[in-house]
Coordinates of C-alpha atoms in Angstrom, one line a residue:
M2 CA -26.0 -3.6 -33.1
A3 CA -23.3 -5.6 -34.8
D4 CA -20.2 -7.0 -33.1
R5 CA -18.1 -4.9 -35.3
S6 CA -19.7 -1.7 -33.9
R7 CA -19.2 -3.0 -30.3
T8 CA -15.6 -3.7 -31.0
E9 CA -15.0 -0.2 -32.4
Y10 CA -16.8 1.4 -29.5
S11 CA -14.8 -0.6 -27.0
V12 CA -11.5 0.3 -28.6
R13 CA -12.4 4.0 -28.8
N14 CA -13.7 4.2 -25.2
T15 CA -10.8 2.1 -23.9
T16 CA -8.2 4.2 -25.7
A17 CA -9.7 7.5 -24.4
A18 CA -10.0 6.1 -20.9
M19 CA -6.4 4.9 -20.9
I20 CA -5.0 8.2 -22.2
S21 CA -7.1 10.1 -19.7
K22 CA -6.0 7.9 -16.8
I23 CA -2.3 8.2 -17.8
V24 CA -2.7 11.9 -17.8
A25 CA -4.5 11.7 -14.4
I26 CA -1.7 9.5 -12.9
L27 CA 1.1 11.9 -14.1
M28 CA -0.7 15.0 -13.0
G29 CA -1.8 13.4 -9.7
F30 CA 1.7 12.3 -9.0
A31 CA 3.2 15.7 -9.7
T32 CA 0.6 17.3 -7.4
R33 CA 1.2 14.8 -4.6
V34 CA 5.0 15.3 -4.8
V35 CA 4.5 19.1 -4.5
F36 CA 1.8 18.5 -1.8
T37 CA 4.1 16.4 0.4
H38 CA 7.0 18.8 0.1
C39 CA 5.0 22.0 0.6
L40 CA 2.7 20.8 3.4
S41 CA 3.3 18.6 6.5
E42 CA 2.6 14.9 6.9
S43 CA -0.5 15.8 8.9
Y44 CA -2.1 17.5 5.8
V45 CA -1.3 14.4 3.8
G46 CA -3.1 12.2 6.4
V47 CA -6.1 14.6 6.7
N48 CA -6.5 14.5 2.9
G49 CA -6.7 10.7 2.9
L50 CA -8.9 10.5 5.9
F51 CA -11.5 13.0 4.8
S52 CA -11.6 11.4 1.3
D53 CA -12.4 8.0 3.0
V54 CA -15.1 9.5 5.3
L55 CA -16.9 10.9 2.3
N56 CA -16.6 7.6 0.4
V57 CA -18.4 6.0 3.3
L58 CA -21.1 8.6 3.1
A59 CA -21.4 7.8 -0.6
L60 CA -23.3 4.7 0.5
S61 CA -26.4 6.9 0.1
E62 CA -25.9 6.6 -3.6
L63 CA -27.3 3.1 -3.1
G64 CA -25.8 1.9 -6.4
V65 CA -28.5 3.8 -8.3
G66 CA -26.0 4.5 -11.1
T67 CA -25.3 0.9 -11.9
A68 CA -29.0 -0.1 -11.7
I69 CA -30.1 2.7 -14.0
T70 CA -27.3 2.1 -16.5
Y71 CA -28.3 -1.6 -16.8
A72 CA -32.0 -0.5 -17.3
L73 CA -30.9 1.8 -20.1
Y74 CA -29.2 -0.8 -22.3
K75 CA -32.4 -2.3 -23.7
P76 CA -34.3 0.9 -24.6
I77 CA -31.1 2.2 -26.2
A78 CA -30.7 -0.9 -28.3
E79 CA -34.4 -0.5 -29.3
D80 CA -34.2 3.3 -29.9
D81 CA -37.0 3.8 -27.2
F82 CA -36.5 7.4 -26.4
E83 CA -39.5 7.7 -24.2
K84 CA -38.2 5.0 -21.9
Q85 CA -34.8 6.7 -21.8
K86 CA -36.4 9.9 -20.8
S87 CA -38.4 8.2 -18.0
L88 CA -35.3 6.5 -16.6
M89 CA -33.3 9.7 -16.6
R90 CA -36.0 11.5 -14.8
L91 CA -36.1 8.9 -12.1
Y92 CA -32.3 9.0 -12.0
C93 CA -32.3 12.8 -11.6
Q94 CA -34.8 12.6 -8.7
F95 CA -32.6 9.9 -7.0
Y96 CA -29.4 11.9 -7.2
R97 CA -30.9 15.1 -5.9
L98 CA -32.1 13.1 -2.9
V99 CA -28.6 11.5 -2.6
A100 CA -26.9 15.0 -2.6
G101 CA -29.2 16.0 0.3
I102 CA -28.5 12.9 2.3
V103 CA -24.7 13.2 1.8
F104 CA -24.8 16.8 3.0
V105 CA -26.8 16.1 6.1
G106 CA -24.8 12.9 6.9
G107 CA -21.5 14.8 6.4
L108 CA -22.6 17.5 8.9
A109 CA -23.5 14.8 11.4
V110 CA -19.9 13.5 11.3
I111 CA -18.4 16.7 12.6
P112 CA -19.1 16.1 16.4
F113 CA -17.2 12.8 16.1
M114 CA -14.0 14.2 14.6
D115 CA -12.0 13.6 17.8
I116 CA -12.9 9.9 17.6
L117 CA -11.9 9.6 14.0
I118 CA -8.5 11.2 14.4
K119 CA -6.1 9.8 16.9
N120 CA -3.4 12.3 18.0
Q121 CA -5.0 15.5 16.6
P122 CA -2.8 16.8 13.8
G123 CA -1.4 20.3 13.7
V124 CA -3.8 21.4 11.0
D125 CA -5.5 24.8 11.2
H126 CA -9.1 25.2 10.3
L127 CA -9.8 21.5 10.4
I128 CA -13.6 21.8 10.3
P129 CA -13.7 24.4 7.4
I130 CA -11.4 22.1 5.4
Y131 CA -13.7 19.1 6.0
L132 CA -16.7 21.2 4.9
M133 CA -15.0 21.9 1.6
Y134 CA -14.4 18.2 1.1
L135 CA -18.1 17.7 1.9
A136 CA -19.2 20.4 -0.6
N137 CA -17.1 18.8 -3.3
S138 CA -18.8 15.5 -2.7
V139 CA -22.3 17.0 -2.8
L140 CA -21.5 18.9 -6.0
S141 CA -20.3 15.6 -7.7
Y142 CA -23.9 14.3 -7.5
L143 CA -25.5 17.4 -9.2
L144 CA -25.8 17.4 -13.0
I145 CA -23.2 14.6 -13.5
Y146 CA -26.0 11.9 -13.6
K147 CA -26.5 12.8 -17.3
K148 CA -23.0 11.3 -18.0
T149 CA -24.7 7.9 -17.4
L150 CA -26.7 8.2 -20.6
I151 CA -23.6 9.1 -22.6
D152 CA -21.8 6.0 -21.2
A153 CA -24.8 3.7 -21.8
H154 CA -24.7 4.8 -25.5
Q155 CA -21.1 3.5 -25.6
L156 CA -19.7 7.0 -25.8
S157 CA -17.9 7.1 -22.5
Y158 CA -14.8 8.6 -24.2
I159 CA -16.7 12.0 -24.2
G160 CA -16.8 12.1 -20.5
E161 CA -13.1 11.1 -20.3
V162 CA -12.1 14.0 -22.5
Y163 CA -14.0 16.5 -20.3
Q164 CA -12.6 14.9 -17.1
M165 CA -9.0 15.0 -18.5
A166 CA -9.3 18.7 -19.5
F167 CA -10.5 19.9 -16.1
L168 CA -8.0 17.6 -14.3
I169 CA -5.1 19.2 -16.2
I170 CA -6.4 22.7 -15.3
Q171 CA -7.1 21.7 -11.7
D172 CA -3.7 20.1 -11.0
T173 CA -1.7 22.8 -12.8
V174 CA -3.3 25.6 -10.8
Q175 CA -3.1 23.6 -7.5
I176 CA 0.7 23.0 -8.1
V177 CA 1.3 26.7 -8.7
L178 CA -0.7 27.7 -5.6
L179 CA 1.1 25.2 -3.4
I180 CA 4.5 26.4 -4.5
T181 CA 3.7 30.1 -4.2
T182 CA 1.4 30.2 -1.2
H183 CA 1.5 26.8 0.7
N184 CA -2.2 27.4 1.3
F185 CA -4.3 24.3 1.6
I186 CA -7.6 26.2 1.6
L187 CA -6.8 27.7 -1.9
F188 CA -5.9 24.2 -3.0
L189 CA -9.4 23.0 -2.1
V190 CA -11.1 26.0 -3.7
V191 CA -9.6 25.0 -7.0
Y192 CA -10.8 21.4 -6.4
L193 CA -14.4 22.7 -5.9
I194 CA -14.4 25.0 -9.0
C195 CA -13.1 22.3 -11.3
T196 CA -15.5 19.7 -10.0
L197 CA -18.4 22.0 -10.7
G198 CA -17.0 23.0 -14.1
N199 CA -16.6 19.4 -15.2
N200 CA -20.2 18.5 -14.1
I201 CA -21.7 21.5 -16.0
G202 CA -19.7 20.7 -19.1
I203 CA -20.8 17.1 -19.3
S204 CA -24.4 18.0 -18.6
R205 CA -24.5 20.5 -21.4
K206 CA -22.9 18.0 -23.8
A207 CA -25.5 15.4 -22.9
D208 CA -28.3 18.0 -23.6
R209 CA -26.8 18.6 -27.0
L210 CA -26.5 14.9 -27.9
Y211 CA -29.9 14.0 -26.5
P212 CA -32.2 17.0 -26.8
Y213 CA -35.1 14.9 -25.6
L214 CA -33.7 15.2 -22.1
K215 CA -35.0 18.7 -21.9
E216 CA -38.5 17.7 -22.9
K217 CA -41.0 18.2 -20.0
N218 CA -43.6 15.6 -21.2
T219 CA -42.0 12.6 -19.5
V220 CA -44.1 9.6 -18.8
P221 CA -43.5 8.0 -15.4
L222 CA -42.3 4.5 -15.5
A223 CA -44.8 1.7 -15.0
R224 CA -45.1 0.3 -11.6
E225 CA -43.6 -3.1 -12.5
E226 CA -40.6 -1.4 -14.1
R227 CA -40.0 0.8 -11.1
K228 CA -40.3 -2.3 -8.9
G229 CA -37.6 -4.1 -10.9
I230 CA -35.3 -1.1 -10.7
F231 CA -35.9 -0.7 -6.9
K232 CA -35.1 -4.4 -6.5
N233 CA -31.7 -3.9 -8.3
I234 CA -31.1 -0.8 -6.2
R235 CA -31.6 -2.8 -3.0
A236 CA -29.1 -5.3 -4.3
M237 CA -26.6 -2.6 -5.2
L238 CA -27.0 -1.1 -1.8
M239 CA -25.7 -4.3 -0.3
H240 CA -22.8 -4.3 -2.7
K241 CA -22.1 -0.7 -2.0
V242 CA -22.0 -1.3 1.8
G243 CA -19.6 -4.2 1.3
D244 CA -17.3 -2.4 -1.1
V245 CA -17.1 0.7 1.0
V246 CA -16.3 -1.2 4.2
V247 CA -13.7 -3.4 2.5
N248 CA -12.1 -0.7 0.4
N249 CA -12.6 2.6 2.1
T250 CA -12.2 2.0 5.9
D251 CA -8.5 1.3 5.9
N252 CA -7.6 4.9 6.5
L253 CA -10.2 5.2 9.2
M254 CA -8.7 2.2 11.0
L255 CA -5.2 3.4 10.5
S256 CA -6.2 6.8 11.9
S257 CA -8.1 5.6 14.9
I258 CA -5.8 2.6 15.8
V259 CA -2.3 3.4 14.5
G260 CA -2.3 7.2 14.0
I261 CA -2.8 9.9 11.4
V262 CA 0.8 9.8 10.2
S263 CA 0.4 6.2 9.0
V264 CA -2.6 7.4 7.0
G265 CA -0.2 9.8 5.2
C266 CA 2.2 7.0 4.4
Y267 CA -0.6 4.8 3.1
S268 CA -2.0 7.7 1.0
N269 CA 1.2 7.8 -0.9
Y270 CA 1.2 4.1 -1.6
Y271 CA -2.4 4.2 -2.5
L272 CA -1.8 7.0 -4.9
V273 CA 0.5 4.7 -6.8
I274 CA -1.4 1.5 -6.4
G275 CA -4.8 3.1 -6.9
S276 CA -3.5 4.9 -10.0
I277 CA -2.2 1.7 -11.6
H278 CA -5.5 -0.1 -10.7
Q279 CA -7.6 2.6 -12.2
L280 CA -5.4 2.6 -15.3
V281 CA -5.8 -1.1 -15.9
S282 CA -9.5 -1.1 -14.9
Q283 CA -10.1 1.5 -17.7
L284 CA -9.8 -1.4 -20.1
F285 CA -12.8 -3.0 -18.5
R286 CA -14.8 0.2 -18.1
G287 CA -14.3 0.9 -21.8
I288 CA -16.2 -2.3 -22.7
T289 CA -18.9 -2.0 -20.0
A290 CA -21.6 -0.6 -22.3
S291 CA -20.6 -3.0 -25.1
V292 CA -21.0 -5.9 -22.7
G293 CA -24.5 -4.6 -21.8
N294 CA -25.4 -4.5 -25.4
L295 CA -23.9 -7.9 -25.9
G296 CA -26.1 -9.3 -23.1
V297 CA -29.4 -8.1 -24.8
T298 CA -28.5 -9.1 -28.3
E299 CA -26.3 -12.3 -28.2
D300 CA -26.6 -15.8 -26.7
C301 CA -24.6 -17.1 -23.6
V302 CA -22.0 -18.9 -25.8
R303 CA -20.9 -15.6 -27.3
V304 CA -21.0 -13.9 -23.9
R305 CA -18.8 -16.7 -22.4
R306 CA -16.2 -16.3 -25.2
I307 CA -15.9 -12.6 -24.6
F308 CA -15.7 -13.0 -20.9
E309 CA -12.9 -15.6 -21.1
S310 CA -11.0 -13.3 -23.4
S311 CA -11.5 -10.3 -21.0
F312 CA -10.4 -12.5 -18.0
F313 CA -7.3 -13.5 -19.9
V314 CA -6.4 -9.8 -20.7
G315 CA -7.0 -8.8 -17.1
Q316 CA -4.8 -11.5 -15.6
W317 CA -1.9 -10.5 -17.9
M318 CA -2.2 -6.8 -17.2
Y319 CA -2.7 -7.2 -13.4
G320 CA 0.0 -9.9 -13.2
F321 CA 2.5 -7.7 -14.9
A322 CA 1.5 -4.7 -12.8
V323 CA 1.7 -6.6 -9.4
I324 CA 5.2 -7.8 -10.1
G325 CA 6.3 -4.3 -11.0
L326 CA 4.6 -2.8 -8.0
Y327 CA 6.3 -5.2 -5.6
E328 CA 9.7 -4.5 -7.0
L329 CA 9.4 -0.8 -7.5
L330 CA 7.1 0.7 -4.9
N331 CA 9.6 1.3 -2.0
P332 CA 12.4 2.9 -4.1
F333 CA 9.8 5.0 -5.9
V334 CA 8.2 6.2 -2.7
E335 CA 11.6 6.9 -1.1
I336 CA 12.6 9.0 -4.1
S337 CA 9.3 10.8 -4.5
F338 CA 8.2 11.5 -1.0
G339 CA 11.1 10.7 1.4
I340 CA 12.3 7.7 3.3
Q341 CA 10.0 8.6 6.2
Y342 CA 7.1 7.5 4.1
V343 CA 8.4 4.0 3.3
F344 CA 6.6 0.9 4.5
P345 CA 8.3 -2.4 5.5
T346 CA 8.5 -5.0 2.7
S347 CA 5.9 -7.2 4.5
V348 CA 3.3 -4.4 4.3
V349 CA 4.1 -3.8 0.6
L350 CA 3.6 -7.6 -0.1
I351 CA 0.1 -7.5 1.5
L352 CA -0.8 -4.3 -0.4
C353 CA 0.3 -6.0 -3.7
L354 CA -1.6 -9.2 -2.9
N355 CA -4.8 -7.1 -2.3
F356 CA -4.1 -5.3 -5.6
F357 CA -3.8 -8.6 -7.5
V358 CA -6.9 -10.2 -6.0
T359 CA -9.0 -7.1 -6.6
G360 CA -7.7 -6.9 -10.2
M361 CA -8.5 -10.5 -11.0
R362 CA -12.1 -9.8 -10.1
Q363 CA -12.6 -6.9 -12.6
A364 CA -13.7 -9.0 -15.6
T365 CA -16.3 -10.8 -13.4
L366 CA -17.6 -7.5 -11.9
V367 CA -18.0 -5.8 -15.3
F368 CA -20.0 -8.7 -16.7
R369 CA -22.0 -9.0 -13.5
D370 CA -23.0 -5.3 -13.6
S371 CA -23.5 -5.1 -17.3
L372 CA -25.7 -8.2 -17.4
G373 CA -27.7 -7.1 -14.4
L374 CA -26.8 -10.0 -12.1
F375 CA -26.1 -8.0 -9.0
W376 CA -29.2 -9.4 -7.2
F377 CA -27.8 -12.9 -7.0
D378 CA -24.7 -12.2 -4.9
R379 CA -26.0 -9.3 -2.8
Y380 CA -25.4 -11.0 0.6
K381 CA -21.8 -11.7 -0.3
S382 CA -20.9 -8.0 0.1
L383 CA -22.4 -7.8 3.6
A384 CA -20.6 -10.9 4.7
G385 CA -17.4 -9.6 3.3
A386 CA -17.9 -6.2 5.1
L387 CA -18.5 -7.9 8.5
L388 CA -15.5 -10.2 8.1
N389 CA -13.3 -7.3 7.1
L390 CA -14.2 -5.2 10.1
I391 CA -13.7 -8.0 12.6
V392 CA -10.5 -9.4 11.1
S393 CA -8.9 -6.1 10.4
V394 CA -9.5 -4.7 13.9
I395 CA -8.2 -7.9 15.5
L396 CA -5.1 -8.0 13.3
A397 CA -4.5 -4.3 13.5
R398 CA -4.3 -4.3 17.3
R399 CA -1.6 -7.0 17.1
Y400 CA 0.3 -6.3 13.9
G401 CA -0.4 -2.6 13.3
T402 CA -0.5 -1.3 9.7
A403 CA 0.1 -4.8 8.2
G404 CA -2.9 -6.2 10.1
V405 CA -5.3 -3.6 8.6
F406 CA -4.5 -4.6 5.1
A407 CA -4.3 -8.3 5.9
G408 CA -7.9 -8.1 7.1
T409 CA -9.0 -6.8 3.7
L410 CA -7.2 -9.7 2.0
V411 CA -8.7 -12.4 4.2
S412 CA -12.3 -11.1 3.9
T413 CA -12.0 -10.8 0.1
M414 CA -10.7 -14.4 -0.2
L415 CA -13.4 -15.8 1.9
T416 CA -16.3 -14.1 0.0
S417 CA -15.9 -12.2 -3.3
F418 CA -13.1 -14.4 -4.6
W419 CA -15.4 -17.4 -5.1
V420 CA -19.0 -16.1 -4.9
E421 CA -18.8 -13.6 -7.8
P422 CA -17.6 -16.1 -10.5
W423 CA -19.9 -18.8 -9.2
M424 CA -22.9 -16.5 -9.6
L425 CA -21.8 -15.3 -13.1
Y426 CA -21.3 -18.8 -14.4
R427 CA -24.5 -20.2 -12.9
H428 CA -26.9 -17.4 -14.0
S429 CA -25.4 -16.1 -17.2
L430 CA -22.7 -18.3 -18.8
K431 CA -24.7 -21.5 -18.0
I432 CA -21.7 -23.8 -17.4
S433 CA -19.8 -25.1 -14.4
V434 CA -17.5 -22.6 -12.6
H435 CA -14.8 -25.2 -12.4
S436 CA -13.3 -24.0 -15.7
Y437 CA -12.9 -20.5 -14.2
F438 CA -11.0 -21.7 -11.2
F439 CA -8.8 -23.9 -13.3
R440 CA -7.9 -20.8 -15.4
Y441 CA -7.4 -18.8 -12.2
I442 CA -5.0 -21.4 -10.7
F443 CA -3.1 -21.7 -14.0
Y444 CA -2.8 -17.9 -14.4
T445 CA -1.7 -17.4 -10.8
A446 CA 0.9 -20.1 -11.1
V447 CA 2.4 -18.5 -14.2
I448 CA 2.3 -15.0 -12.6
G449 CA 3.9 -16.5 -9.4
M450 CA 6.7 -18.1 -11.5
A451 CA 7.3 -14.9 -13.4
G452 CA 7.4 -13.0 -10.1
I453 CA 10.0 -15.3 -8.5
V454 CA 12.2 -15.1 -11.6
T455 CA 11.9 -11.3 -11.7
D456 CA 12.5 -10.9 -8.0
A457 CA 15.7 -13.0 -8.2
L458 CA 17.0 -10.9 -11.0
C459 CA 16.1 -7.6 -9.2
R460 CA 17.9 -8.8 -6.0
M461 CA 21.1 -9.0 -8.1
V462 CA 21.0 -5.2 -8.7
S463 CA 22.8 -3.0 -6.3
G464 CA 23.7 0.7 -6.0
T465 CA 21.9 3.9 -5.1
V466 CA 18.1 4.1 -4.8
W467 CA 18.0 5.6 -8.3
D468 CA 20.0 2.6 -9.7
L469 CA 17.6 0.2 -8.0
L470 CA 14.6 1.9 -9.5
L471 CA 16.0 2.1 -13.0
Y472 CA 17.4 -1.4 -13.4
R473 CA 14.4 -3.0 -11.6
L474 CA 12.1 -1.1 -14.0
L475 CA 13.9 -2.5 -17.0
I476 CA 13.8 -6.0 -15.6
C477 CA 10.1 -5.7 -14.7
L478 CA 9.2 -4.5 -18.2
C479 CA 10.9 -7.3 -20.0
V480 CA 11.0 -10.5 -17.9
P481 CA 7.3 -11.0 -16.9
N482 CA 5.9 -10.2 -20.3
L483 CA 8.4 -12.5 -22.0
I484 CA 7.4 -15.4 -19.7
F485 CA 3.7 -14.6 -20.2
F486 CA 4.1 -14.7 -24.0
L487 CA 5.9 -18.0 -23.9
C488 CA 3.2 -19.5 -21.7
Y489 CA 0.2 -18.1 -23.5
C490 CA 1.1 -17.7 -27.2
R491 CA -0.7 -21.0 -28.2
T492 CA -3.9 -20.4 -26.2
K493 CA -7.2 -19.8 -27.9
E494 CA -7.7 -16.6 -25.9
F495 CA -4.4 -15.2 -27.2
A496 CA -5.4 -16.1 -30.7
F497 CA -8.8 -14.5 -30.4
L498 CA -7.3 -11.2 -29.1
L499 CA -4.7 -11.3 -31.8
S500 CA -7.3 -11.7 -34.5
K501 CA -9.3 -8.7 -33.0
M502 CA -6.1 -6.6 -33.1
K503 CA -5.4 -7.5 -36.7
Y504 CA -9.0 -6.7 -37.6
M505 CA -8.9 -3.2 -36.0
L506 CA -5.5 -2.5 -37.6
G507 CA -6.7 -3.6 -41.0
K508 CA -9.8 -1.5 -40.7
R509 CA -7.8 1.6 -39.7
K510 CA -5.4 1.0 -42.7
K511 CA -8.4 0.8 -45.1
E512 CA -9.8 4.0 -43.7
E513 CA -6.5 5.8 -44.1
E514 CA -6.2 4.5 -47.7
G515 CA -9.8 5.8 -48.3
H516 CA -8.9 9.2 -47.1
H517 CA -5.8 9.4 -49.4
A518 CA -7.7 8.0 -52.4

């Protein structure tokens, strides 16, 4: 497949993903505002806690999706339909097993509910509510596995369209129900129905695009091929353990050490921070399949050039985002949810640092997974998970909420921060990792400088909380991007991306002229 096709696929997938995520953020924000005003802080906390419990149970997925997706890139590039059928059959069997494990594991959590929740909240029907969350998690594994084949064919925009449509329906109905009934059970019923509808819709679309999926004469994979996939699954299990412990145990620690109300506060911040992270990360998800195709058709020099450009885009976007988050989070939360949900500035700073460090890893992670390198840094995730648990518990007992998030930051810096790029450069890009860290330091220095200037200007603003939000927003939109442009406009990465943009705009103009001719 030509680079031109990869570029077009990447642009289309990224555009669809960005639009879908913007819609998700706006609808999710509207739903959360109504949620916090129609239900108590305890319901907000329970929502965040049960979501994290089931994310932990999702460990049983073992990273099968990533391993199978990587295995699909080569047969897709070679139009090997039989191999694709065999891989999807294996994938189906895995996910049915996973759904069963999640269901049984979820039921096993119920006797320990008193330990998970410190200071039991005034929430009626707590166990039935948890069972509905569990049912939604189990349903998410059924049928949706076919979406992987669509994504691997560089058509992930299709799944984004389905997801966006059902999300709009779900959030609209949930908002109406919250306002009219204040009933949390009905809120969750809509959640379940839309999850099932989305899965069925994508599954049927996959069957229409790839009719060979319905053929029964599937040849089992050869023993060596299955062995290679199982090896990658074992590696992804280690990554999954690490990611879940580092990213999805904060609410559990807050609930058991600090209290369920703190989970409600963090859930509102996470709604904003997580939404921004997902929005920016869509840029990388949109190129995932194209990077996989790149890895099986191009040499390491070409791969390295694309990675450096992706890293450059990521640091600009995450740098701009982290400056804006630091300046705008507290006034935004105060206006949207109430002053009782506002964290101290020290906590916000740690949350923003975690956001930035996680964001700077995205380019590396996309290339690692797309190029099938997850075996080489498998132990890193376990080390990071262990460090996170130890450091977070120690710091949480002394510093409370800030200590939980500081533990996440420390464990990431001691493991993922340096191991992931070192592995990528050694096993794929074939050059010293020193150039990566030089870029990282340079980019961080520029972002730090932009942040200091922006913060100084924002501190000059006074007035009501609405005034602070509006004027700081204008400053954050202009100042960081102007500084970035002045610092980067002569770099080769900026020139490369500019040429790609000109190419795509020129191609679109020619297509429009052709339609008018």
